[in-house]
CSV table of C-alpha atoms in Angstrom, one decimal:
chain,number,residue,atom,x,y,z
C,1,UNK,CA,57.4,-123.6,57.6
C,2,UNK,CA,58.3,-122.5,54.0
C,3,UNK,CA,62.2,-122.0,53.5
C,4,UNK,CA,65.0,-121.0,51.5
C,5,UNK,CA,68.2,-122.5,52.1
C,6,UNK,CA,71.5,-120.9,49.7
C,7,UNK,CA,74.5,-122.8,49.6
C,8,UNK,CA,77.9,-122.0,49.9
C,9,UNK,CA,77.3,-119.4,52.3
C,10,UNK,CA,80.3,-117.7,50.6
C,11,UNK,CA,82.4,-118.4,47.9
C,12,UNK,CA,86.3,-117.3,47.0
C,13,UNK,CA,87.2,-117.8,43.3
C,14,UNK,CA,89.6,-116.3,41.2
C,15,UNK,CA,89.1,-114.5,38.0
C,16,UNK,CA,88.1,-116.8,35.2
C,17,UNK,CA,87.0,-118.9,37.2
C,18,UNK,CA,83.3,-120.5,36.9
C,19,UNK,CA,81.3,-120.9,39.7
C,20,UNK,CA,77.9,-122.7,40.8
C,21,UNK,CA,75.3,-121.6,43.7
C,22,UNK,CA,72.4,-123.3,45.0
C,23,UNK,CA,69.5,-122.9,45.9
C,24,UNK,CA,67.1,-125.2,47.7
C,25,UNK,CA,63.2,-124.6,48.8
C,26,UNK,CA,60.8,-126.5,50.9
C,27,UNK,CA,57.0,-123.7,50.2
C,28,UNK,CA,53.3,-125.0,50.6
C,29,UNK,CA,52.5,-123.3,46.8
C,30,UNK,CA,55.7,-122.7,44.7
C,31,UNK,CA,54.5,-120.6,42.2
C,32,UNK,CA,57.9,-118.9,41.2
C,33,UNK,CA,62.2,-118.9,41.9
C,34,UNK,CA,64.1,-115.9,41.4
C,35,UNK,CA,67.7,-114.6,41.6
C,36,UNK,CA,68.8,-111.1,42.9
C,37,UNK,CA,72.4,-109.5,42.9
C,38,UNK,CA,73.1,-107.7,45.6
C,39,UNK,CA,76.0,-105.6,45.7
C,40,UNK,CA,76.0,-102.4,48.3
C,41,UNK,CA,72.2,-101.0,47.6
C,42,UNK,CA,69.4,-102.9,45.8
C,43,UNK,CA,69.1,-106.6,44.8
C,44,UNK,CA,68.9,-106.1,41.2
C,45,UNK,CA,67.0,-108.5,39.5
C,46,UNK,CA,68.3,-111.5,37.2
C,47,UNK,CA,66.2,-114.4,37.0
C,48,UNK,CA,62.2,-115.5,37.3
C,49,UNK,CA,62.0,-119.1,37.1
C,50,UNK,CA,58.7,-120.7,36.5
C,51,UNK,CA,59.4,-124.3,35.1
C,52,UNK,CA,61.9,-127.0,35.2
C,53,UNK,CA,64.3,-128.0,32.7
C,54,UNK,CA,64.4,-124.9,31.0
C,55,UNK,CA,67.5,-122.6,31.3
C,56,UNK,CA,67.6,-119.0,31.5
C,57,UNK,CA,70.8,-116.9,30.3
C,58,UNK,CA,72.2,-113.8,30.4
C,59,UNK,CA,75.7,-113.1,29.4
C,60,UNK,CA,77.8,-115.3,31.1
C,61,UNK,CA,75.3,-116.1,34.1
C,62,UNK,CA,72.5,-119.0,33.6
C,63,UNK,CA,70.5,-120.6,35.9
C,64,UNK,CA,67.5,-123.6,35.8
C,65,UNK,CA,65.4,-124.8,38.0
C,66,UNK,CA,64.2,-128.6,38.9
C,67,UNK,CA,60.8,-128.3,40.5
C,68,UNK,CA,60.8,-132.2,41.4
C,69,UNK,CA,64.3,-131.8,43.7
C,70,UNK,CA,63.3,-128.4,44.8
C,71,UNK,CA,66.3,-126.9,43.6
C,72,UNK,CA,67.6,-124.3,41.3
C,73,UNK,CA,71.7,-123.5,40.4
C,74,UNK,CA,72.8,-120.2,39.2
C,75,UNK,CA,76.4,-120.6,37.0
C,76,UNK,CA,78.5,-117.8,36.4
C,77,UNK,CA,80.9,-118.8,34.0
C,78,UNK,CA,84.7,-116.6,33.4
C,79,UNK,CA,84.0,-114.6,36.3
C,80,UNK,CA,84.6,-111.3,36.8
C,81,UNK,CA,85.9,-108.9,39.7
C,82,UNK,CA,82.9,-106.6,38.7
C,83,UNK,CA,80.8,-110.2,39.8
C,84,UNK,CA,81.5,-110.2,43.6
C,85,UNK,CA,78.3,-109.6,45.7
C,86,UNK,CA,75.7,-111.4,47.5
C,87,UNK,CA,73.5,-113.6,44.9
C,88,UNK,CA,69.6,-114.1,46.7
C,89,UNK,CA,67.5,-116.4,46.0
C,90,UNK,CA,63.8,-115.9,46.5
C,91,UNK,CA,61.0,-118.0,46.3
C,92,UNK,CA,57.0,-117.2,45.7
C,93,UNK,CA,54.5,-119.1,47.7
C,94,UNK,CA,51.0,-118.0,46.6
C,95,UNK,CA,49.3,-120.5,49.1
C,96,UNK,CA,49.7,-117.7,52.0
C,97,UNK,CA,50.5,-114.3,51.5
C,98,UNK,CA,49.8,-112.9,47.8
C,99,UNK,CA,53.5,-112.1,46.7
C,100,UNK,CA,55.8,-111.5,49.2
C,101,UNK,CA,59.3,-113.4,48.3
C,102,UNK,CA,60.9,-116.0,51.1
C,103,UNK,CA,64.7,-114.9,50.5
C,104,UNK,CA,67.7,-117.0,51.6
C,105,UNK,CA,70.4,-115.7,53.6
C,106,UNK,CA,72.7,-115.6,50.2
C,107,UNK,CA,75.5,-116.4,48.8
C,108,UNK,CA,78.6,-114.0,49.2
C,109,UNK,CA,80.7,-114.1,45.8
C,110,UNK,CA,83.9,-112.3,46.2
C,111,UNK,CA,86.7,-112.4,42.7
C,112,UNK,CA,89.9,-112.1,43.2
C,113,UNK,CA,92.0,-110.5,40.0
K,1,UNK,CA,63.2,-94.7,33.7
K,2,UNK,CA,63.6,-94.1,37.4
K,3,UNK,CA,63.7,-97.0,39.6
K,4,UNK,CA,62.1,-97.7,43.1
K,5,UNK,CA,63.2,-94.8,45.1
K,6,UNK,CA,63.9,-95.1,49.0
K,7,UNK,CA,64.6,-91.9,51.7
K,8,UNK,CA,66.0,-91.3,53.3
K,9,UNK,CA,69.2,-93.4,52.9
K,10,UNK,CA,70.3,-93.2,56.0
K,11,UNK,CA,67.8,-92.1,59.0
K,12,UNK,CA,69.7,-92.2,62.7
K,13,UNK,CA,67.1,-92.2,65.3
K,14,UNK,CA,67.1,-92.1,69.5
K,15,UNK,CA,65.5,-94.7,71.2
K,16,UNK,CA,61.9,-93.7,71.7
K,17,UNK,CA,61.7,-91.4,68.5
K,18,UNK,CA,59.9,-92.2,65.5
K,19,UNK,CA,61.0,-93.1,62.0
K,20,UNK,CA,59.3,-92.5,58.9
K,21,UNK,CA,60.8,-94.6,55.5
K,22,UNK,CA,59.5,-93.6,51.9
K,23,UNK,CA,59.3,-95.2,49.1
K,24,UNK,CA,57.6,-94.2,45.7
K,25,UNK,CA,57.8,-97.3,43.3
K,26,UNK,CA,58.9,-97.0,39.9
K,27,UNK,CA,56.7,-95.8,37.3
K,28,UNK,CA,53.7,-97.9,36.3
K,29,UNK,CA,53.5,-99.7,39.2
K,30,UNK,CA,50.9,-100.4,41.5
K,31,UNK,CA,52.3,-102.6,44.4
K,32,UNK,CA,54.9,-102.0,46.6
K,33,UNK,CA,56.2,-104.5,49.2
K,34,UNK,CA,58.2,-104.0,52.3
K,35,UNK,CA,61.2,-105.8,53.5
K,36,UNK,CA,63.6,-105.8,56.6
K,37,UNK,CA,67.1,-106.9,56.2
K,38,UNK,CA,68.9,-107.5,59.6
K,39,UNK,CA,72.9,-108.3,59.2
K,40,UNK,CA,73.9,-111.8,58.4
K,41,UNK,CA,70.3,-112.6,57.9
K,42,UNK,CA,68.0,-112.4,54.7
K,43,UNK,CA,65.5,-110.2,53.3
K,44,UNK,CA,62.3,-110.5,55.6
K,45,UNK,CA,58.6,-109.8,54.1
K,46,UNK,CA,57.2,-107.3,56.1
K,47,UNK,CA,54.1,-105.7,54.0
K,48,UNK,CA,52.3,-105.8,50.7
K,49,UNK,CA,50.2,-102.8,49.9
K,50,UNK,CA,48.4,-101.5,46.9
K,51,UNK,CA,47.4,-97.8,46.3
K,52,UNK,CA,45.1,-96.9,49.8
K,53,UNK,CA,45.2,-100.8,51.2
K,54,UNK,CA,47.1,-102.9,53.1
K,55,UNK,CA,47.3,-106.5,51.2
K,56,UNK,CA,49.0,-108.5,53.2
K,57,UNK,CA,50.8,-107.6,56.4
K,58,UNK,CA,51.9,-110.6,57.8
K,59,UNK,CA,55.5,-110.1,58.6
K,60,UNK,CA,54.6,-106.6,60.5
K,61,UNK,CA,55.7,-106.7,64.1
K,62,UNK,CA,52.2,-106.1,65.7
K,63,UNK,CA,53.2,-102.9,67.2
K,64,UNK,CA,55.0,-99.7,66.6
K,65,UNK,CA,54.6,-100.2,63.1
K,66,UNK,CA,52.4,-99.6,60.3
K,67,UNK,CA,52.6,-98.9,56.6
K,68,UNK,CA,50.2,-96.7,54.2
K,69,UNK,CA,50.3,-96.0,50.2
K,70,UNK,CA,47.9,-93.6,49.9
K,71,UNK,CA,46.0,-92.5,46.7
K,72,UNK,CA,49.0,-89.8,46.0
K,73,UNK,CA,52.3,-89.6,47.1
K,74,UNK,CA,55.0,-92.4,48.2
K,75,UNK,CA,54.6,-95.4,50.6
K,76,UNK,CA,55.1,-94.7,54.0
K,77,UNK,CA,56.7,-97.2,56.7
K,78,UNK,CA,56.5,-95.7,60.5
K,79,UNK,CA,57.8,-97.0,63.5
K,80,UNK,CA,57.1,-95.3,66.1
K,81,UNK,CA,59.0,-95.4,69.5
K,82,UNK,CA,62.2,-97.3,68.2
K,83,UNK,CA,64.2,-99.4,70.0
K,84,UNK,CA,67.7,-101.0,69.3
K,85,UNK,CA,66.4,-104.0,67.4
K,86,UNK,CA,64.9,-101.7,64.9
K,87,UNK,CA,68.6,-101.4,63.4
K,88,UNK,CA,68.4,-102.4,59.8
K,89,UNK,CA,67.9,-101.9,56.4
K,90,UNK,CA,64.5,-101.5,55.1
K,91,UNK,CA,64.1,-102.2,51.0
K,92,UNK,CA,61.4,-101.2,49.3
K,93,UNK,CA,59.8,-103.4,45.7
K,94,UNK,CA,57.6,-102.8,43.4
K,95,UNK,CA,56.0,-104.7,40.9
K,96,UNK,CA,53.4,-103.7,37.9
K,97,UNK,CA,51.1,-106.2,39.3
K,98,UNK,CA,50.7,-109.2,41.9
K,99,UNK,CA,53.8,-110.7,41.6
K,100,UNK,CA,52.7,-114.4,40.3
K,101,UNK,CA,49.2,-112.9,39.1
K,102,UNK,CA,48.1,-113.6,35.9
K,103,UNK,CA,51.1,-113.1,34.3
K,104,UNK,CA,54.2,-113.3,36.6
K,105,UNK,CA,56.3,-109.8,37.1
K,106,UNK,CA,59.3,-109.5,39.0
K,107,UNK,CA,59.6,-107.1,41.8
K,108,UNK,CA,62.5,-104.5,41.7
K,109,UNK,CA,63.9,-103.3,44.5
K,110,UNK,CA,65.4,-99.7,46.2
K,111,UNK,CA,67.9,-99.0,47.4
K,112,UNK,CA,67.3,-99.2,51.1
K,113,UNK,CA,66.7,-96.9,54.4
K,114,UNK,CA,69.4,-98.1,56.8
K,115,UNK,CA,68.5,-97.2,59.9
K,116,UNK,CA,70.4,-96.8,62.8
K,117,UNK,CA,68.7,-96.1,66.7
K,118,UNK,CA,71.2,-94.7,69.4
């Protein structure tokens, strides 16, 4: 059975601090890893990953992806208390359906000032 | 540039009612995907529809509930005689295309219906 699996299940860091969530994935057909934000309404979108090695960044978060462990990390670094939400990780397995993700339960970021 | 948008926002429902959950995906897109979101548990695919067919609906309980996106106007999620367990929140995405399809395109997600049955 395809999975996502998100570890820590939450995190407590103070400001400044950087931080490091992970995300492993067992699918038939990986075809594409991505990384949501979720604070009180949507997941916003932050990352699509498609192949290893290469890093993504944005501001102060990055994330890669390692398609021979199954993993991918997202770093924030000198977080922020405007940072604290639920981080997803999703995963596209275009053996089955056609595009639905396979989300992990998340990672709970909360900053303290 | 209006993003996915999802009403009600909150929909509070008696058991044995029915619920209907829009969503009209953001502009230029196509394909709009259903998810259910129970607490302390992940996103869970529910439906993948394009304008007037249903693509994939195999994370749809196989009763009470059905989906449409018809030629004109939002998607529709209905579930009809709700129970208890319907409690959640529902997210709509869309995406300009198949998400992984010749050219891979994130989806982007509403707000959410949370729905609450009495």
């Amino acid at each position: 059975e395809d999975k996502v699996v998100q570890s820590p299940l939450s995190l407590v860091v103070h400001e400044g601090d950087t931080v490091t969530l992970n995300c492993s994935y067992e699918v038939t057909n990986f075809r594409s890893l991505l990384w949501y934000k979720q604070e009180k309404k949507a997941p916003t979108f932050l990352f699509m990953l498609t192949s290893s090695g290469i890093e993504k960044k944005s501001g102060r978060l990055s994330s890669i992806l390692d398609k021979k462990e199954l993993f991918s990390i997202l770093n924030i670094t000198a977080t922020q208390t405007g940072d604290s939400a639920i981080y997803l990780c999703a995963v596209e397995d275009y053996g089955g359906s056609q595009g639905n993700l396979i989300f992990g339960k998340g990672t709970k970021l909360s900053v303290k000032p | 540039n209006a993003g996915v948008m999802q009403n009600p926002r909150h929909l509070v429902r008696r058991r044995g009612q029915e619920a209907r959950l829009r969503c009209s995906p953001m502009k230029g897109h196509s394909h709009v995907y259903w998810y259910r979101q129970l607490p302390e548990e992940g996103l869970k695919f529910m439906v993948y529809l394009q304008k007037e067919n249903i693509i994939d609906e195999s994370g749809m309980p196989k009763e009470r509930f059905s989906a449409e996106f018809p030629k004109e106007g939002p998607s529709i999620l209905r579930i009809q005689q709700v129970v208890r367990g319907d409690s959640a929140a529902y997210f709509c995405a869309s995406s300009p295309k198949r998400t992984g399809g010749g050219g891979n395109q994130p989806q982007h997600f509403g707000d959410g219906t949370r729905l609450s049955i009495l």
